[in-house]
CSV table of C-alpha atoms and ligand atoms in Angstrom, one decimal:
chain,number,residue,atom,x,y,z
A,4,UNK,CA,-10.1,22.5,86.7
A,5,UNK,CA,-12.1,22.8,83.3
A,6,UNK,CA,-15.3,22.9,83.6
A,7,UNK,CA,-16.3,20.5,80.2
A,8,UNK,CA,-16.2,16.8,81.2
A,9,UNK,CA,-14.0,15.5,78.7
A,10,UNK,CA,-15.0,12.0,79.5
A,11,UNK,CA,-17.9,13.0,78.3
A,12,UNK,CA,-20.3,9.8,79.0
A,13,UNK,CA,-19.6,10.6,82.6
A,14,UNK,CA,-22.0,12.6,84.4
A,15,UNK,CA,-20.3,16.0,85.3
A,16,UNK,CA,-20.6,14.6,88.8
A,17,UNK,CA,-19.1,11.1,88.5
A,18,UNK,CA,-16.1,12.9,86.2
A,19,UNK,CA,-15.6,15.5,89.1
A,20,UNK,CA,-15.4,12.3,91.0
A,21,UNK,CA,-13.2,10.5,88.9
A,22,UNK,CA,-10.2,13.8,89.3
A,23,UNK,CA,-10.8,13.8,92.7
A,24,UNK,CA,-9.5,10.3,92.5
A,25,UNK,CA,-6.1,10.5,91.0
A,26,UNK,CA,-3.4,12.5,91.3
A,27,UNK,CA,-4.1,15.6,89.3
A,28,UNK,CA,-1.9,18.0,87.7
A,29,UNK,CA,0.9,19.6,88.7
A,30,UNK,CA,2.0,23.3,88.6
A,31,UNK,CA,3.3,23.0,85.4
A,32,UNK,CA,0.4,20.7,83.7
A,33,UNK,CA,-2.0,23.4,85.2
A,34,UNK,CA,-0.3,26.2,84.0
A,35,UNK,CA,-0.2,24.3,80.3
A,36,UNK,CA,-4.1,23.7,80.9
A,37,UNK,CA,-4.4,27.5,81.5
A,38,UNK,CA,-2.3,28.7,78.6
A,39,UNK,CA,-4.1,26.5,76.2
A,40,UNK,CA,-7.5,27.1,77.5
A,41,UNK,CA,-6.3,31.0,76.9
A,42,UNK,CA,-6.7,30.2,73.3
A,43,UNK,CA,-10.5,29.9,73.0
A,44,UNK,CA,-12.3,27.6,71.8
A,45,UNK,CA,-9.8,25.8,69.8
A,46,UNK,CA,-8.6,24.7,73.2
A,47,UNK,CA,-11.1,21.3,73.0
A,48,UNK,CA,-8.3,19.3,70.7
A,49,UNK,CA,-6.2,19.7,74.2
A,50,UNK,CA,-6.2,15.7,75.7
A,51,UNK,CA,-8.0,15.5,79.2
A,52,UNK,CA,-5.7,15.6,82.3
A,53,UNK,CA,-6.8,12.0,83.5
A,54,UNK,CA,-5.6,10.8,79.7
A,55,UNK,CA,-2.3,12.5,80.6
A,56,UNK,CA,-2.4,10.6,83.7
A,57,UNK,CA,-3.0,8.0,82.1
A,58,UNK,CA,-0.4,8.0,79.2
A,59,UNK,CA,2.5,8.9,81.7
A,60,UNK,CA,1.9,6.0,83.7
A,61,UNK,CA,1.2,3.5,80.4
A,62,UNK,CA,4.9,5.0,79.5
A,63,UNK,CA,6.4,4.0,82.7
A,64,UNK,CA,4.7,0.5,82.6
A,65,UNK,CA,5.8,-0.4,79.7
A,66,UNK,CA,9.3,0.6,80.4
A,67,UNK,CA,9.5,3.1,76.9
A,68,UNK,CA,12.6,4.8,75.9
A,69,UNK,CA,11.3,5.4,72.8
A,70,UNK,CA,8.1,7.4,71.5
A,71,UNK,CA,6.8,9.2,68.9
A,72,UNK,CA,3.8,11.3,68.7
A,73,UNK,CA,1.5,11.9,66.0
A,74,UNK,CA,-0.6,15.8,66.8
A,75,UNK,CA,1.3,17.9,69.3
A,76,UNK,CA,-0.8,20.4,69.5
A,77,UNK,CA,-0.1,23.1,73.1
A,78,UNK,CA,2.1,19.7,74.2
A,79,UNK,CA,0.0,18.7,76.7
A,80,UNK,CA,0.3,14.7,75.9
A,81,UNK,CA,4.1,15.0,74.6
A,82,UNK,CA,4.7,16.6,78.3
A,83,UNK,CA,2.2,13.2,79.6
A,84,UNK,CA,4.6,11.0,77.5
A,85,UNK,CA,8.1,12.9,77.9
A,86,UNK,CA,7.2,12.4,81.5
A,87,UNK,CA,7.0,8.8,81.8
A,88,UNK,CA,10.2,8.5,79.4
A,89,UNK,CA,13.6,8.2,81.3
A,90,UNK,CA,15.9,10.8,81.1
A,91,UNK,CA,17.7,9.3,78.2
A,92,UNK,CA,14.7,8.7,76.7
A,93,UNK,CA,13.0,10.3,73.2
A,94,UNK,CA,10.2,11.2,72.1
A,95,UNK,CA,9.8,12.6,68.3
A,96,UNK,CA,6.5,15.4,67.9
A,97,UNK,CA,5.2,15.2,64.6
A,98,UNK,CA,3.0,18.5,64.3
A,99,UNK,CA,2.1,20.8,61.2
A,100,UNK,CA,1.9,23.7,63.2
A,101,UNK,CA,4.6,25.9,64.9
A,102,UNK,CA,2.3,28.4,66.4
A,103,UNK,CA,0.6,25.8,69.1
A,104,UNK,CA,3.6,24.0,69.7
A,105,UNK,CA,5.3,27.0,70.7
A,106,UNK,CA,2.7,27.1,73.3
A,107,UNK,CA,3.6,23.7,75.1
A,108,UNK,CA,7.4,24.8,74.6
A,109,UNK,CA,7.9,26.4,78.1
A,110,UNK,CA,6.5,23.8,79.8
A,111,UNK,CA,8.5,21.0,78.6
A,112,UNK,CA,11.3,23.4,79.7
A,113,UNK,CA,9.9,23.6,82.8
A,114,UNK,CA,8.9,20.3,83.6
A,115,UNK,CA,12.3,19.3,82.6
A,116,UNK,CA,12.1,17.1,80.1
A,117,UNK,CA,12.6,19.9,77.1
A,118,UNK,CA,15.6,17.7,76.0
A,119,UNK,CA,13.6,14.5,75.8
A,120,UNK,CA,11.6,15.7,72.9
A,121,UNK,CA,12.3,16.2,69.0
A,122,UNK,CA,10.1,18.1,67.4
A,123,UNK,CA,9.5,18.1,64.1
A,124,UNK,CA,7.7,20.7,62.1
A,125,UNK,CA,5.9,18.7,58.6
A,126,UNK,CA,3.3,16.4,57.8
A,127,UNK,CA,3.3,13.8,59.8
A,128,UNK,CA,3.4,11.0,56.9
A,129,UNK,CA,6.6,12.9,56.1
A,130,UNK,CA,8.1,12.5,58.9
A,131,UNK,CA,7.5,9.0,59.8
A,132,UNK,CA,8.0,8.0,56.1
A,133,UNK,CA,11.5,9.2,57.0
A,134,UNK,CA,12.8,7.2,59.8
A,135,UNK,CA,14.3,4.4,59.1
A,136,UNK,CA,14.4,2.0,62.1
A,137,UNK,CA,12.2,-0.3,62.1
A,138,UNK,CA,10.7,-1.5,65.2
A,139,UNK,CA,13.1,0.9,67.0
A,140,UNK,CA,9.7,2.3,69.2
A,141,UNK,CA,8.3,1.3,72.1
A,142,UNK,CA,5.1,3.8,72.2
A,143,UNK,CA,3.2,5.9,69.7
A,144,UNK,CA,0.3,7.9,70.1
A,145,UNK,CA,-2.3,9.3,67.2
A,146,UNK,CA,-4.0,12.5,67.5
A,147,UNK,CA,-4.1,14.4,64.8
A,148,UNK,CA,-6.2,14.6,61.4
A,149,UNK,CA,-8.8,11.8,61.6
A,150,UNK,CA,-8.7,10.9,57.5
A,151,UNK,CA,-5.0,9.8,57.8
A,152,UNK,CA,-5.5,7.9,60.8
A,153,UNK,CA,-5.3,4.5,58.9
A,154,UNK,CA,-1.9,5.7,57.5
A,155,UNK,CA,-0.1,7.0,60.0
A,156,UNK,CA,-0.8,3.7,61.7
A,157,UNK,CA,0.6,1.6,58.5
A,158,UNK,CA,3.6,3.9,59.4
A,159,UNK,CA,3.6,2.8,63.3
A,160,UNK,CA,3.1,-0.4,62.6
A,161,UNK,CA,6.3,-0.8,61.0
A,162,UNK,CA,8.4,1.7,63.6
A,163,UNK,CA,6.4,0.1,67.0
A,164,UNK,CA,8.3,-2.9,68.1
A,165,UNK,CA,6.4,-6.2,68.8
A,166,UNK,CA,4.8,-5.8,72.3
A,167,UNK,CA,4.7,-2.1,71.9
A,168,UNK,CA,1.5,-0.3,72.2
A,169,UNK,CA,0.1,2.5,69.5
A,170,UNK,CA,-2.8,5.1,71.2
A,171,UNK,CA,-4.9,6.1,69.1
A,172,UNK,CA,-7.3,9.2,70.4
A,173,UNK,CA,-10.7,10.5,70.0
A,174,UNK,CA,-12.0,6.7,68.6
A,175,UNK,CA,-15.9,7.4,70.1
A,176,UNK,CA,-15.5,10.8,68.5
A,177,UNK,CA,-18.1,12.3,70.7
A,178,UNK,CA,-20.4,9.5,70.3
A,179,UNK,CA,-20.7,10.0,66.9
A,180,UNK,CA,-19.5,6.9,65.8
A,181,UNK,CA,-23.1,5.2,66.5
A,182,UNK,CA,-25.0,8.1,65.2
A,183,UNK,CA,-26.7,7.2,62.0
A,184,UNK,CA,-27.0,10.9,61.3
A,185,UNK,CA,-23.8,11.4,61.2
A,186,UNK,CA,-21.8,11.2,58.2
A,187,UNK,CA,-19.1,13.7,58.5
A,188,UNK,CA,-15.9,13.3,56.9
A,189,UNK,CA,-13.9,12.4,60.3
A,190,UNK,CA,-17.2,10.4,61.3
A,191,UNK,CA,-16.7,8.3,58.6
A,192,UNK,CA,-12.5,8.3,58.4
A,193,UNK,CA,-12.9,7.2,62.6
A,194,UNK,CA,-15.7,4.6,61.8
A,195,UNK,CA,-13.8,3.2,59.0
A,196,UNK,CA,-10.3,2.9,61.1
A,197,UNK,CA,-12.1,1.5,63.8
A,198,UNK,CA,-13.7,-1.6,62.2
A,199,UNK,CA,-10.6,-1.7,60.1
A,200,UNK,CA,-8.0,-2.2,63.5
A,201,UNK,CA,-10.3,-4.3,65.3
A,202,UNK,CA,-9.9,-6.6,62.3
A,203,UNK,CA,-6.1,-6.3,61.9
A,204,UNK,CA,-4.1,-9.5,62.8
A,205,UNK,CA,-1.1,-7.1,63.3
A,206,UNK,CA,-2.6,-5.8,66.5
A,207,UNK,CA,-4.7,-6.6,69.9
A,208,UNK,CA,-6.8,-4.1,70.4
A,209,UNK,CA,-8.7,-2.6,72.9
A,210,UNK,CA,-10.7,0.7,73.0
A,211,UNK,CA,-11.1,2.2,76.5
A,212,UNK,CA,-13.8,4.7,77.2
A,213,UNK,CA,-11.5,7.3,78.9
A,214,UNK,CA,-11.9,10.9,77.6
A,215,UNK,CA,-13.3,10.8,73.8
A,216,UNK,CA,-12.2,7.5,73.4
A,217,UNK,CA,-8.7,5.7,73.3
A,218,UNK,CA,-7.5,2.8,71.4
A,219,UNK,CA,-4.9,0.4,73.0
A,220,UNK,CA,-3.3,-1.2,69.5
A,221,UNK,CA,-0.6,-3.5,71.3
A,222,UNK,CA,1.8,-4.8,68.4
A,223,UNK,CA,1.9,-8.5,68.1
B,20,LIG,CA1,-7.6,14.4,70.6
């Protein structure tokens, strides 16, 4: 198991505590965990595995057959969410780059659920600009460049279906959210989306302080 809390306002004691309390990762989700952590450093934009948990079981609760996923990366959350999909489910991967996704490719095969997912190599505003079915998704998760966070969820908005839930990850952004030194360009972009959903009629919202922060925007 990684070593760096990524819940990280838990002690490392109470977040050892909190993976010895759910079912952790299987052979395949460990093996994912190893290839990306193979990468180096870059290996930190991978979700935590109690998020993965997590977003499997939000899938199944919600009863999706239909996702879309906004920052692939190694595939770690697409697997979380392919997972929880049933096996005539779909989930489209929005991610600019081939060379990490390539990564998370064998595992998908593995795990089964290879022919659940449809990736799609291009911006993500691209992409989602593209489909054409409104309301057509159940689940969409956001984790990928924090300055276009408020658009890709203008694009969500109109694909999620009412009752649907949009994730959106990384919202305490390390704690630097409430850090008055702090005025980096993501600092500011996650700030600014923050206030803005919390204020959005579209939405109820709920940020949850799981990992670096996740956003619960259920479509109304
Ligand atoms: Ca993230």
């Amino acid at each position: 198991m990684s070593s760096q809390p990524k819940s990280f306002q838990l002690s490392p004691e109470l977040h050892n505590y909190l993976l010895d309390h759910g079912t952790p990762p299987d052979e395949v989700q460990q093996g994912l965990i190893e290839a990306t952590a193979a990468l180096g450093g870059i290996s930190v934009m991978q979700i935590a595995p109690e998020q993965g948990a997590l977003m499997t079981m939000l899938t199944q609760l919600i009863g999706a057959k239909r996702a879309i996923e906004v920052g692939t990366f190694t595939g770690y959350s697409a697997l979380a969410i392919a997972r929880g999909l049933p096996e005539d489910g779909q989930l489209i991967c929005c991610d600019v780059s081939d060379e990490w996704t390539k990564v998370g490719e064998p595992f998908w095969e593995k795990a089964g659920v290879r022919d659940r997912i449809d990736l799609r190599i291009a911006p993500a505003l691209e992409t989602l600009a593209a489909i054409d079915e409104a309301d057509a998704f159940d689940l969409a998760f956001i984790d990928a460049d924090k300055t276009n966070y408020a658009n890709y969820v203008e694009e969500l908005a109109r694909l999620v279906r009412p009752g649907g839930l949009i994730l959106v990850d990384n919202v305490l952004w390390g704690g630097n959210v409430i850090d008055r030194n702090e005025s980096s360009e993501d600092t500011l972009a996650i700030r600014a989306f923050n206030a803005k959903v919390a204020a959005d009629e579209r939405f109820d919202t709920v940020m949850l302080p799981i990992a670096d922060g996740l956003t619960f925007l259920r479509v109304r």
